[in-house]
Short mmCIF file of C-alpha atoms in Angstrom, two decimals:
data_model
loop_
_atom_site.label_atom_id
_atom_site.label_comp_id
_atom_site.label_asym_id
_atom_site.label_seq_id
_atom_site.Cartn_x
_atom_site.Cartn_y
_atom_site.Cartn_z
CA MET O 1 -6.83 -13.73 -40.37
CA LYS O 2 -10.60 -13.54 -38.93
CA TRP O 3 -9.71 -15.31 -35.66
CA MET O 4 -7.07 -12.50 -34.83
CA LYS O 5 -9.62 -9.71 -35.44
CA TYR O 6 -12.05 -11.65 -33.06
CA VAL O 7 -9.36 -11.78 -30.44
CA ILE O 8 -8.46 -8.29 -31.07
CA GLY O 9 -12.04 -7.20 -30.89
CA ALA O 10 -12.56 -9.08 -27.79
CA GLY O 11 -9.60 -7.73 -26.03
CA ALA O 12 -10.66 -4.06 -27.06
CA ALA O 13 -14.27 -4.96 -25.65
CA ALA O 14 -12.87 -6.30 -22.36
CA ALA O 15 -10.59 -3.35 -21.85
CA ALA O 16 -13.55 -1.01 -22.27
CA LEU O 17 -15.54 -2.77 -19.91
CA ASP O 18 -12.84 -2.62 -17.20
CA TYR O 19 -12.46 1.22 -18.06
CA GLY O 20 -16.18 1.54 -17.76
CA VAL O 21 -16.24 -0.28 -14.36
CA ALA O 22 -13.05 1.68 -13.11
CA ALA O 23 -14.81 5.01 -14.18
CA TYR O 24 -18.09 4.30 -12.37
CA PHE O 25 -16.00 3.13 -9.22
CA PHE O 26 -14.26 6.37 -9.46
CA ARG O 27 -17.60 8.42 -9.71
CA ARG O 28 -19.09 6.61 -6.98
CA THR O 29 -16.23 6.62 -4.51
CA ILE O 30 -14.08 9.73 -4.89
CA LEU O 31 -16.30 12.35 -6.30
CA ARG O 32 -18.06 14.36 -3.66
CA GLN O 33 -21.38 14.52 -5.40
CA HIS O 34 -21.96 10.79 -5.90
CA ALA O 35 -20.79 9.50 -2.70
CA ALA O 36 -23.69 8.51 -0.56
CA THR O 37 -23.98 8.31 3.22
CA GLU O 38 -26.92 5.73 3.07
CA ARG O 39 -24.85 3.47 0.90
CA THR O 40 -21.81 3.57 3.17
CA MET O 41 -24.16 3.05 6.24
CA LYS O 42 -25.53 0.06 4.75
CA MET O 43 -22.27 -1.38 3.48
CA SER O 44 -20.75 -0.90 6.95
CA GLY O 45 -23.12 -3.74 8.19
CA THR O 46 -23.87 -1.87 11.64
CA ASP O 47 -27.52 -1.71 12.90
CA TRP O 48 -27.51 1.99 14.10
CA SER O 49 -31.16 2.01 14.68
CA GLN O 50 -30.72 0.36 18.00
CA TYR O 51 -28.42 3.20 19.23
CA PHE O 52 -30.77 5.91 18.13
CA PRO O 53 -32.17 6.84 21.57
CA MET O 54 -28.71 7.11 23.18
CA MET O 55 -27.61 9.37 20.22
CA GLU O 56 -30.48 11.46 20.43
CA GLU O 57 -30.04 12.10 24.42
CA ARG O 58 -26.28 12.85 23.63
CA ARG O 59 -26.98 15.02 20.57
CA GLU O 60 -29.25 17.23 22.60
CA LYS O 61 -26.68 17.73 25.51
CA MET O 62 -23.88 18.24 23.02
CA MET O 63 -25.90 21.07 21.09
CA ALA O 64 -26.72 22.61 24.48
CA HIS O 65 -23.09 23.24 25.04
CA PRO O 66 -21.62 26.33 23.58
CA HIS O 67 -20.12 25.86 20.22
CA GLU O 68 -19.16 27.75 17.02
CA ASP O 69 -18.21 27.29 13.35
CA VAL O 70 -14.61 27.61 12.56
CA TYR O 71 -12.60 27.56 9.49
CA VAL O 72 -9.07 27.11 8.07
CA THR O 73 -7.54 27.12 4.57
CA SER O 74 -5.84 23.98 3.42
CA GLN O 75 -2.49 23.93 1.61
CA ASP O 76 -4.39 23.68 -1.80
CA GLY O 77 -6.53 26.58 -0.94
CA LEU O 78 -9.77 24.84 0.24
CA LYS O 79 -11.79 26.48 2.98
CA LEU O 80 -12.34 23.63 5.67
CA HIS O 81 -14.89 23.81 8.25
CA GLY O 82 -15.00 22.66 11.76
CA THR O 83 -17.23 23.09 14.99
CA PHE O 84 -15.51 24.01 18.14
CA PHE O 85 -16.83 23.21 21.62
CA PRO O 86 -14.82 25.12 24.22
CA GLY O 87 -13.70 23.27 27.32
CA GLU O 88 -12.12 24.31 30.60
CA GLY O 89 -8.57 24.25 29.66
CA LYS O 90 -5.70 23.39 27.48
CA LYS O 91 -6.34 19.79 26.43
CA THR O 92 -8.10 19.50 23.05
CA VAL O 93 -9.40 16.77 20.94
CA ILE O 94 -9.60 17.07 17.36
CA CYS O 95 -11.96 14.49 15.78
CA PHE O 96 -11.87 13.17 12.30
CA HIS O 97 -14.98 11.38 10.87
CA GLY O 98 -15.47 8.55 8.65
CA TYR O 99 -16.27 8.29 4.85
CA THR O 100 -19.39 10.30 3.66
CA SER O 101 -19.99 11.29 7.12
CA LYS O 102 -19.24 14.71 9.07
CA GLY O 103 -17.83 15.87 12.39
CA MET O 104 -21.05 16.67 14.03
CA ASN O 105 -22.50 13.19 13.38
CA ASP O 106 -19.72 10.66 14.14
CA TYR O 107 -18.79 12.27 17.62
CA VAL O 108 -22.22 12.56 19.14
CA GLY O 109 -21.83 9.48 21.51
CA LEU O 110 -18.17 10.50 22.39
CA SER O 111 -19.21 14.01 22.95
CA GLY O 112 -20.61 12.59 26.31
CA TYR O 113 -17.26 11.45 27.19
CA TYR O 114 -15.04 14.32 26.19
CA LEU O 115 -17.29 17.38 27.08
CA PRO O 116 -18.22 16.47 30.66
CA ARG O 117 -14.64 16.05 31.38
CA GLY O 118 -13.50 19.65 30.15
CA TYR O 119 -11.82 18.93 27.08
CA ASN O 120 -12.18 21.32 24.13
CA LEU O 121 -13.61 19.56 21.05
CA LEU O 122 -12.99 20.19 17.71
CA LEU O 123 -15.26 18.40 15.22
CA ILE O 124 -13.89 18.95 11.63
CA ASP O 125 -15.55 18.28 8.25
CA GLU O 126 -12.80 16.55 6.34
CA ARG O 127 -12.30 17.81 2.47
CA ALA O 128 -15.26 17.07 0.24
CA HIS O 129 -17.38 16.60 3.30
CA GLY O 130 -19.99 18.42 5.34
CA GLU O 131 -19.48 22.26 4.84
CA SER O 132 -15.90 22.02 3.89
CA GLU O 133 -14.83 22.49 0.00
CA GLY O 134 -13.34 20.13 -2.05
CA THR O 135 -14.40 17.79 -5.07
CA TYR O 136 -12.34 14.75 -4.34
CA ILE O 137 -12.48 12.84 -1.20
CA GLY O 138 -9.07 12.20 0.21
CA PHE O 139 -9.16 8.89 2.09
CA GLY O 140 -6.61 10.12 4.50
CA THR O 141 -3.88 10.94 2.08
CA LEU O 142 -4.88 14.57 1.42
CA ASP O 143 -6.57 14.87 4.61
CA ARG O 144 -3.55 14.17 7.03
CA LYS O 145 -2.02 17.44 5.56
CA ASP O 146 -5.39 19.21 6.33
CA GLY O 147 -4.96 17.84 9.88
CA LEU O 148 -1.77 20.11 10.29
CA CYS O 149 -3.77 23.12 9.51
CA TRP O 150 -6.26 22.29 12.45
CA ILE O 151 -3.50 21.54 14.77
CA ARG O 152 -2.00 25.10 13.98
CA TYR O 153 -5.62 26.45 14.53
CA ILE O 154 -5.70 25.13 18.12
CA GLN O 155 -2.12 26.35 18.75
CA GLU O 156 -3.05 29.91 17.95
CA ARG O 157 -6.26 29.65 19.60
CA ILE O 158 -5.54 27.71 22.77
CA GLY O 159 -1.64 28.54 23.07
CA GLU O 160 1.52 26.90 22.19
CA ASP O 161 1.25 25.17 25.76
CA CYS O 162 -2.02 23.32 24.62
CA GLU O 163 -2.23 19.33 24.76
CA ILE O 164 -3.72 17.97 21.52
CA TRP O 165 -4.97 14.38 20.90
CA LEU O 166 -6.35 13.16 17.43
CA HIS O 167 -9.25 11.08 17.38
CA GLY O 168 -10.32 9.32 14.05
CA MET O 169 -12.92 6.81 13.05
CA SER O 170 -12.68 4.72 9.95
CA MET O 171 -11.47 6.95 7.20
CA GLY O 172 -10.66 9.60 10.01
CA ALA O 173 -8.92 6.89 11.79
CA ALA O 174 -6.69 6.09 8.70
CA THR O 175 -6.06 9.89 8.61
CA VAL O 176 -4.83 10.46 11.97
CA VAL O 177 -2.59 7.15 11.91
CA MET O 178 -1.20 8.68 8.67
CA MET O 179 -0.37 11.73 10.40
CA SER O 180 1.87 9.88 12.75
CA GLY O 181 4.38 9.87 10.00
CA LEU O 182 4.52 13.58 9.74
CA ALA O 183 6.59 15.99 11.75
CA LEU O 184 4.02 16.76 14.38
CA PRO O 185 4.51 19.47 16.92
CA ALA O 186 5.12 18.70 20.59
CA CYS O 187 1.90 19.68 21.58
CA VAL O 188 0.34 16.62 19.92
CA LYS O 189 0.29 14.02 22.91
CA GLY O 190 -1.36 10.97 21.07
CA ILE O 191 -3.48 9.44 18.51
CA ILE O 192 -6.72 7.25 19.04
CA SER O 193 -7.80 5.23 16.08
CA ASP O 194 -11.15 3.64 15.74
CA CYS O 195 -11.18 1.08 12.73
CA ALA O 196 -8.54 2.36 10.62
CA PHE O 197 -7.72 1.03 7.22
CA THR O 198 -4.16 0.68 5.99
CA CYS O 199 -4.59 2.34 2.53
CA ALA O 200 -7.48 3.00 0.04
CA TRP O 201 -6.44 0.33 -2.15
CA ASP O 202 -6.64 -2.23 0.62
CA VAL O 203 -9.99 -1.38 1.77
CA PHE O 204 -11.48 -1.10 -1.73
CA GLU O 205 -9.92 -4.49 -2.72
CA HIS O 206 -11.56 -6.00 0.41
CA VAL O 207 -14.88 -4.54 -0.59
CA LEU O 208 -14.72 -5.71 -4.29
CA HIS O 209 -13.93 -9.15 -3.19
CA SER O 210 -16.34 -9.54 -0.07
CA MET O 211 -19.41 -7.42 -1.43
CA TYR O 212 -19.15 -7.56 -5.20
CA HIS O 213 -17.35 -10.80 -5.78
CA LEU O 214 -14.82 -8.92 -8.11
CA PRO O 215 -11.09 -8.93 -8.51
CA ALA O 216 -9.36 -5.97 -7.80
CA TYR O 217 -7.25 -6.02 -10.82
CA PRO O 218 -7.47 -4.49 -13.40
CA ILE O 219 -10.48 -2.19 -11.86
CA LEU O 220 -8.40 -0.70 -9.19
CA ALA O 221 -5.19 -0.43 -11.40
CA ALA O 222 -7.41 1.83 -13.94
CA ALA O 223 -9.10 3.69 -11.12
CA GLU O 224 -5.68 4.55 -9.63
CA GLN O 225 -4.68 6.20 -13.03
CA MET O 226 -7.73 8.33 -12.83
CA MET O 227 -7.14 9.38 -9.54
CA GLN O 228 -3.58 10.25 -9.93
CA LYS O 229 -4.61 12.47 -13.12
CA ARG O 230 -7.56 13.94 -11.46
CA ALA O 231 -7.57 13.95 -7.61
CA GLY O 232 -3.56 14.19 -7.32
CA TYR O 233 -3.18 10.98 -5.37
CA GLY O 234 -3.50 7.34 -5.67
CA LEU O 235 -5.01 4.48 -3.87
CA LYS O 236 -1.43 3.28 -2.43
CA THR O 237 -0.02 6.80 -2.36
CA CYS O 238 -0.08 6.57 1.58
CA ASP O 239 -0.36 3.47 3.88
CA ALA O 240 -0.95 3.92 7.52
CA SER O 241 0.87 0.68 8.21
CA GLN O 242 3.95 2.11 6.64
CA GLU O 243 3.49 5.70 8.08
CA VAL O 244 3.53 4.33 11.74
CA LYS O 245 7.13 3.09 11.14
CA LYS O 246 7.93 6.81 11.71
CA ALA O 247 5.58 7.41 14.28
CA LYS O 248 6.78 9.16 17.77
CA VAL O 249 3.49 9.77 19.58
CA PRO O 250 1.64 7.11 21.51
CA ILE O 251 -1.20 5.42 19.49
CA LEU O 252 -4.22 3.60 20.85
CA LEU O 253 -5.76 1.30 18.05
CA LEU O 254 -9.42 0.17 18.53
CA HIS O 255 -11.43 -2.01 16.37
CA GLY O 256 -14.57 -3.92 16.28
CA GLU O 257 -14.02 -7.77 16.25
CA LYS O 258 -17.16 -8.34 13.74
CA ASP O 259 -16.07 -5.19 11.42
CA THR O 260 -16.77 -6.60 7.88
CA PHE O 261 -16.12 -3.39 6.28
CA VAL O 262 -12.66 -2.66 7.44
CA PRO O 263 -11.24 -5.92 8.72
CA CYS O 264 -9.40 -6.04 12.16
CA GLN O 265 -6.26 -7.44 10.26
CA MET O 266 -5.66 -3.85 9.02
CA SER O 267 -5.42 -2.43 12.63
CA ARG O 268 -3.30 -5.40 13.46
CA LYS O 269 -0.90 -4.64 10.65
CA ILE O 270 -0.55 -1.19 11.73
CA TYR O 271 0.00 -2.17 15.35
CA ARG O 272 2.85 -4.66 14.27
CA ASN O 273 4.53 -1.74 12.44
CA CYS O 274 4.13 1.14 14.91
CA ALA O 275 7.65 2.49 15.94
CA SER O 276 6.09 4.46 18.90
CA SER O 277 4.45 2.89 22.04
CA ALA O 278 0.97 1.39 20.93
CA LYS O 279 -1.81 -0.75 22.28
CA LEU O 280 -4.37 -2.63 20.25
CA VAL O 281 -7.87 -3.23 21.76
CA ILE O 282 -10.39 -5.55 19.94
CA ILE O 283 -13.89 -4.92 21.04
CA PRO O 284 -15.74 -8.13 21.18
CA GLY O 285 -18.99 -8.24 19.03
CA ALA O 286 -18.66 -4.82 17.76
CA GLY O 287 -19.06 -4.02 13.96
CA HIS O 288 -17.60 -1.17 12.19
CA CYS O 289 -17.41 2.07 14.10
CA GLU O 290 -19.65 0.31 16.71
CA ALA O 291 -16.95 -0.37 19.34
CA TYR O 292 -18.10 2.75 21.59
CA TYR O 293 -21.89 2.06 21.57
CA LYS O 294 -21.34 -1.87 21.90
CA ASN O 295 -19.20 -1.52 25.18
CA PRO O 296 -18.89 2.02 26.22
CA GLU O 297 -17.36 1.19 29.54
CA LEU O 298 -14.49 -0.77 28.12
CA TYR O 299 -14.11 2.15 25.52
CA GLU O 300 -14.05 4.91 28.01
CA LYS O 301 -11.67 2.95 30.40
CA GLU O 302 -9.13 2.58 27.40
CA LEU O 303 -9.45 6.28 26.50
CA THR O 304 -8.99 7.33 30.11
CA ASP O 305 -5.86 5.19 30.67
CA PHE O 306 -4.43 6.24 27.41
CA ILE O 307 -5.01 9.90 27.78
CA SER O 308 -3.83 10.01 31.34
#
């Protein structure tokens, strides 16, 4: 029957279109060579130009501080890069950056908090970012295990009696919160999360709805299959809001009130599920990862109270 052929043909065409959109999504977001920093900054909705003078001043002071390139090897054989700024004692902050960024970019501002206080500062490039190897971006699911390699590096360099804090922004924030569900060594004293998402599926679903007016299904379902087959993990493989149910270290959750890229509700969900002691601070008027620049006094007060 002709109508049956038309229905089958239309269904096949729709399926091909969905697969094509999913493949495009996979290339643009998961493959290192196609994920653009400029596009991410535009999507975040934050006007960073207003903070450039402060950033340049902080960067100049940061780069004048002694520092060196350091490396570890991931569990799956990738050479991962970091920049180590030695401090005056045992206290160390390992910093995890956001999507399509790198360690030496996202922590320029906060270097003005940590370095003058004598902390050792380790700014890492997450897999498939900066000078670290990797083809597929991990969205925290893969990076959380890389984080254990960096913890071991600090233990070997500073000593088993070191005190480590994990500080993450955006994807890096999701990474450190996801790490709370792992068996962390006793030297890890706390986790600081700035604008964390719950899982990759949730943040992509939000972006598809809010920015592209597209449904999550079947695009993300098709992309999920591609990721499982090629990258070795899926968009729902690890969820920060579930990992914190196993958390044993304190967690400070910071989030910009006007974050349109990663909504505050994701940090609120993480906070509600957290098994360890936790504090949620919503910074009024701040967009995505803008909290420190919008209100540095409040941000630094929360850091000081938390770490001390």
